[in-house]
PDB file of C-alpha atoms in Angstrom:
ATOM      1  CA  MET F   1       4.983  -6.054  56.686  1.00 65.00           C
ATOM      2  CA  ALA F   2       2.005  -8.049  55.936  1.00 68.00           C
ATOM      3  CA  MET F   3       1.820 -11.499  57.537  1.00 71.00           C
ATOM      4  CA  LYS F   4       2.791 -14.264  54.881  1.00 78.00           C
ATOM      5  CA  THR F   5      -0.057 -16.400  54.949  1.00 84.00           C
ATOM      6  CA  LEU F   6      -1.537 -17.750  51.994  1.00 87.00           C
ATOM      7  CA  ASN F   7       1.331 -17.906  48.441  1.00 92.00           C
ATOM      8  CA  PRO F   8       0.301 -15.471  45.909  1.00 93.00           C
ATOM      9  CA  SER F   9      -0.052 -19.013  43.360  1.00 95.00           C
ATOM     10  CA  GLN F  10      -2.969 -20.386  46.136  1.00 94.00           C
ATOM     11  CA  VAL F  11      -5.008 -17.003  45.387  1.00 95.00           C
ATOM     12  CA  SER F  12      -4.754 -16.389  41.536  1.00 97.00           C
ATOM     13  CA  ALA F  13      -3.489 -18.612  39.084  1.00 98.00           C
ATOM     14  CA  VAL F  14      -2.671 -18.324  34.856  1.00 98.00           C
ATOM     15  CA  VAL F  15      -5.819 -18.719  33.057  1.00 98.00           C
ATOM     16  CA  GLY F  16      -5.515 -17.788  29.882  1.00 98.00           C
ATOM     17  CA  VAL F  17      -2.378 -16.961  27.293  1.00 98.00           C
ATOM     18  CA  ILE F  18      -1.015 -15.005  24.167  1.00 98.00           C
ATOM     19  CA  ASP F  19       2.383 -15.837  23.455  1.00 97.00           C
ATOM     20  CA  PRO F  20       4.867 -12.884  23.309  1.00 97.00           C
ATOM     21  CA  ASP F  21       5.614 -13.081  19.924  1.00 97.00           C
ATOM     22  CA  ALA F  22       6.504 -11.110  17.044  1.00 98.00           C
ATOM     23  CA  ASN F  23       2.065 -11.133  16.049  1.00 98.00           C
ATOM     24  CA  ALA F  24       1.323 -11.021  12.171  1.00 98.00           C
ATOM     25  CA  ALA F  25      -1.619  -8.457  11.824  1.00 98.00           C
ATOM     26  CA  ALA F  26      -4.767 -10.611  13.389  1.00 98.00           C
ATOM     27  CA  THR F  27      -7.059 -11.470  15.649  1.00 98.00           C
ATOM     28  CA  TYR F  28      -5.244 -13.775  18.816  1.00 98.00           C
ATOM     29  CA  THR F  29      -7.130 -15.119  21.194  1.00 98.00           C
ATOM     30  CA  THR F  30      -6.526 -16.898  24.765  1.00 98.00           C
ATOM     31  CA  ALA F  31      -8.741 -20.376  25.793  1.00 98.00           C
ATOM     32  CA  TRP F  32     -11.865 -20.127  27.059  1.00 98.00           C
ATOM     33  CA  ILE F  33     -12.162 -19.312  30.627  1.00 98.00           C
ATOM     34  CA  ASP F  34     -14.879 -20.883  32.922  1.00 98.00           C
ATOM     35  CA  MET F  35     -15.586 -18.410  35.301  1.00 98.00           C
ATOM     36  CA  ALA F  36     -17.450 -20.585  37.294  1.00 97.00           C
ATOM     37  CA  ASP F  37     -13.765 -21.584  38.701  1.00 97.00           C
ATOM     38  CA  TRP F  38     -12.899 -17.890  39.844  1.00 98.00           C
ATOM     39  CA  SER F  39     -14.442 -14.802  41.706  1.00 97.00           C
ATOM     40  CA  SER F  40     -12.478 -12.288  39.031  1.00 98.00           C
ATOM     41  CA  ILE F  41     -10.130 -12.853  36.598  1.00 98.00           C
ATOM     42  CA  MET F  42      -7.732  -9.893  35.178  1.00 98.00           C
ATOM     43  CA  ALA F  43      -5.870  -9.880  31.830  1.00 98.00           C
ATOM     44  CA  ILE F  44      -2.543  -8.166  31.138  1.00 98.00           C
ATOM     45  CA  ILE F  45      -1.949  -7.031  27.311  1.00 98.00           C
ATOM     46  CA  LEU F  46       1.871  -6.117  26.472  1.00 98.00           C
ATOM     47  CA  ALA F  47       2.811  -4.284  24.006  1.00 98.00           C
ATOM     48  CA  GLY F  48       6.471  -4.628  23.158  1.00 98.00           C
ATOM     49  CA  THR F  49       7.475  -2.943  19.969  1.00 97.00           C
ATOM     50  CA  LEU F  50       4.733  -1.665  17.726  1.00 98.00           C
ATOM     51  CA  GLY F  51       5.834  -2.157  13.871  1.00 96.00           C
ATOM     52  CA  SER F  52       5.105   1.136  11.689  1.00 95.00           C
ATOM     53  CA  SER F  53       1.442   2.128  12.187  1.00 95.00           C
ATOM     54  CA  GLY F  54       0.772  -0.566  13.955  1.00 97.00           C
ATOM     55  CA  THR F  55      -2.294  -0.733  16.076  1.00 98.00           C
ATOM     56  CA  LEU F  56      -3.158  -2.825  19.273  1.00 98.00           C
ATOM     57  CA  ASP F  57      -6.676  -3.593  20.174  1.00 98.00           C
ATOM     58  CA  ALA F  58      -7.799  -6.427  23.312  1.00 98.00           C
ATOM     59  CA  LYS F  59     -11.276  -6.688  24.372  1.00 98.00           C
ATOM     60  CA  LEU F  60     -13.184  -9.870  26.674  1.00 98.00           C
ATOM     61  CA  GLU F  61     -15.189 -11.620  25.131  1.00 98.00           C
ATOM     62  CA  GLN F  62     -17.783 -13.954  26.563  1.00 98.00           C
ATOM     63  CA  ALA F  63     -19.927 -17.600  25.890  1.00 98.00           C
ATOM     64  CA  GLN F  64     -21.944 -19.589  26.971  1.00 98.00           C
ATOM     65  CA  ASP F  65     -19.867 -23.117  27.288  1.00 98.00           C
ATOM     66  CA  GLY F  66     -16.659 -23.705  26.762  1.00 98.00           C
ATOM     67  CA  SER F  67     -16.876 -23.746  22.908  1.00 98.00           C
ATOM     68  CA  GLY F  68     -18.071 -20.782  22.037  1.00 98.00           C
ATOM     69  CA  THR F  69     -21.481 -21.177  21.466  1.00 98.00           C
ATOM     70  CA  GLY F  70     -23.383 -17.341  21.184  1.00 98.00           C
ATOM     71  CA  ALA F  71     -20.392 -15.144  22.094  1.00 98.00           C
ATOM     72  CA  LYS F  72     -20.170 -11.851  22.016  1.00 98.00           C
ATOM     73  CA  ASP F  73     -18.104  -8.820  23.457  1.00 98.00           C
ATOM     74  CA  VAL F  74     -18.028  -8.050  27.479  1.00 98.00           C
ATOM     75  CA  PRO F  75     -20.389  -4.658  27.425  1.00 98.00           C
ATOM     76  CA  ALA F  76     -17.030  -1.638  28.195  1.00 98.00           C
ATOM     77  CA  SER F  77     -14.357  -4.468  28.631  1.00 98.00           C
ATOM     78  CA  ALA F  78     -12.279  -3.075  25.016  1.00 98.00           C
ATOM     79  CA  ILE F  79      -9.360  -0.902  26.044  1.00 98.00           C
ATOM     80  CA  ALA F  80      -8.055   2.141  24.160  1.00 98.00           C
ATOM     81  CA  GLN F  81      -6.085   1.025  21.061  1.00 98.00           C
ATOM     82  CA  LEU F  82      -2.106   1.293  21.939  1.00 98.00           C
ATOM     83  CA  THR F  83      -0.707   2.910  18.536  1.00 97.00           C
ATOM     84  CA  GLN F  84       2.773   2.813  17.588  1.00 96.00           C
ATOM     85  CA  ALA F  85       1.891   6.447  16.201  1.00 95.00           C
ATOM     86  CA  GLY F  86       1.398   7.149  20.137  1.00 94.00           C
ATOM     87  CA  THR F  87       4.251   6.265  21.241  1.00 95.00           C
ATOM     88  CA  ASP F  88       2.192   3.215  22.900  1.00 97.00           C
ATOM     89  CA  SER F  89       5.576   0.691  22.254  1.00 97.00           C
ATOM     90  CA  ASP F  90       6.390  -1.002  25.431  1.00 98.00           C
ATOM     91  CA  LYS F  91       3.222  -0.431  27.407  1.00 98.00           C
ATOM     92  CA  GLN F  92       0.640  -2.116  29.174  1.00 98.00           C
ATOM     93  CA  ALA F  93      -3.039  -2.132  29.493  1.00 98.00           C
ATOM     94  CA  ILE F  94      -5.001  -4.155  32.123  1.00 98.00           C
ATOM     95  CA  ILE F  95      -8.680  -5.364  31.883  1.00 98.00           C
ATOM     96  CA  GLU F  96     -10.238  -6.476  34.612  1.00 98.00           C
ATOM     97  CA  CYS F  97     -13.729  -8.581  35.201  1.00 98.00           C
ATOM     98  CA  TRP F  98     -16.020 -10.333  37.592  1.00 98.00           C
ATOM     99  CA  GLY F  99     -17.946 -13.308  36.924  1.00 96.00           C
ATOM    100  CA  GLU F 100     -21.454 -11.118  37.540  1.00 96.00           C
ATOM    101  CA  ASP F 101     -20.315  -8.914  34.813  1.00 97.00           C
ATOM    102  CA  LEU F 102     -21.506 -11.701  32.104  1.00 98.00           C
ATOM    103  CA  ASP F 103     -24.844 -11.671  31.250  1.00 98.00           C
ATOM    104  CA  LEU F 104     -26.030 -13.971  33.279  1.00 97.00           C
ATOM    105  CA  ALA F 105     -29.097 -14.197  32.446  1.00 98.00           C
ATOM    106  CA  ASN F 106     -28.661 -15.510  29.056  1.00 98.00           C
ATOM    107  CA  GLY F 107     -26.694 -17.778  30.707  1.00 98.00           C
ATOM    108  CA  PHE F 108     -22.915 -16.433  29.552  1.00 98.00           C
ATOM    109  CA  THR F 109     -20.596 -18.263  31.598  1.00 98.00           C
ATOM    110  CA  HIS F 110     -17.514 -18.139  29.693  1.00 98.00           C
ATOM    111  CA  VAL F 111     -15.008 -15.502  28.882  1.00 98.00           C
ATOM    112  CA  ARG F 112     -11.504 -15.467  26.523  1.00 98.00           C
ATOM    113  CA  LEU F 113      -9.420 -12.618  25.687  1.00 99.00           C
ATOM    114  CA  SER F 114      -9.223 -11.029  21.937  1.00 98.00           C
ATOM    115  CA  MET F 115      -6.367  -9.728  21.003  1.00 98.00           C
ATOM    116  CA  THR F 116      -5.878  -7.717  17.531  1.00 98.00           C
ATOM    117  CA  VAL F 117      -2.658  -6.582  15.742  1.00 98.00           C
ATOM    118  CA  GLY F 118      -3.546  -4.550  13.359  1.00 98.00           C
ATOM    119  CA  THR F 119      -1.125  -3.266   9.978  1.00 96.00           C
ATOM    120  CA  ALA F 120       2.009  -4.113  10.952  1.00 97.00           C
ATOM    121  CA  THR F 121       3.872  -6.832  13.027  1.00 97.00           C
ATOM    122  CA  SER F 122       4.391  -5.863  16.630  1.00 98.00           C
ATOM    123  CA  ASP F 123       6.017  -7.404  19.408  1.00 98.00           C
ATOM    124  CA  SER F 124       3.094  -8.564  21.857  1.00 98.00           C
ATOM    125  CA  GLY F 125       1.270 -10.588  24.078  1.00 98.00           C
ATOM    126  CA  ALA F 126      -1.388 -11.136  27.108  1.00 98.00           C
ATOM    127  CA  VAL F 127      -1.844 -13.303  30.266  1.00 98.00           C
ATOM    128  CA  VAL F 128      -5.159 -13.563  31.635  1.00 98.00           C
ATOM    129  CA  LEU F 129      -5.507 -14.180  35.631  1.00 98.00           C
ATOM    130  CA  GLY F 130      -7.491 -16.269  37.429  1.00 98.00           C
ATOM    131  CA  PHE F 131      -7.835 -15.128  41.232  1.00 97.00           C
ATOM    132  CA  ASP F 132      -9.785 -16.582  44.329  1.00 95.00           C
ATOM    133  CA  PRO F 133     -10.533 -19.635  43.100  1.00 96.00           C
ATOM    134  CA  ARG F 134     -13.517 -21.581  44.088  1.00 92.00           C
ATOM    135  CA  TYR F 135     -12.613 -24.849  44.907  1.00 91.00           C
ATOM    136  CA  GLY F 136      -8.953 -25.385  46.245  1.00 90.00           C
ATOM    137  CA  PRO F 137      -5.299 -23.744  45.397  1.00 93.00           C
ATOM    138  CA  ALA F 138      -5.407 -21.575  42.453  1.00 96.00           C
ATOM    139  CA  SER F 139      -2.390 -23.080  41.068  1.00 95.00           C
ATOM    140  CA  ASP F 140      -4.694 -25.989  40.452  1.00 95.00           C
ATOM    141  CA  GLY F 141      -6.375 -24.077  37.715  1.00 95.00           C
ATOM    142  CA  ASP F 142      -2.861 -23.135  36.005  1.00 96.00           C
ATOM    143  CA  ALA F 143      -3.027 -23.418  32.299  1.00 95.00           C
ATOM    144  CA  ALA F 144      -0.753 -26.480  31.286  1.00 95.00           C
ATOM    145  CA  THR F 145       1.666 -23.977  29.563  1.00 95.00           C
ATOM    146  CA  VAL F 146       2.926 -23.197  33.119  1.00 96.00           C
ATOM    147  CA  ALA F 147       6.522 -24.822  34.071  1.00 97.00           C
ATOM    148  CA  GLU F 148       6.810 -24.379  37.665  1.00 97.00           C
ATOM    149  CA  ILE F 149       6.874 -22.163  40.655  1.00 96.00           C
ATOM    150  CA  VAL F 150       9.057 -21.337  42.603  1.00 96.00           C
ATOM    151  CA  THR F 151       8.434 -20.256  46.402  1.00 91.00           C
ATOM    152  CA  VAL F 152      10.292 -18.580  48.694  1.00 88.00           C
TER     153      VAL F 152
END
């Protein structure tokens, strides 16, 4: 059994969210996340019941600042498409990214999750976790939508 030294909320934080909902066919994104604050991030894409012929795609995008300047895809960050026909309802996909995976040579410092619901309204959502904060406990970087942290 591991010794309890740090609470998970001290090393990971909710830094981006696409609210779970019956999302219409469209693209949904998180806010831009400054990778100067985190060693790595993990995006968890949640497919609920996908609509008839529904599809779900997700990828990471990078930008040069928090307003999305120069936005472009993070290479090799797209998931394999989840489909209703492929019986992918009620499944999850995970994308991991380190700060050094961004185009640092060209000043890319921010990342966001982009999730596209295709063809039909589908239950879906996503959460992005930041890991190993560069300053202070991770919980200081939690999204404003985090209502509380309960530690036992």
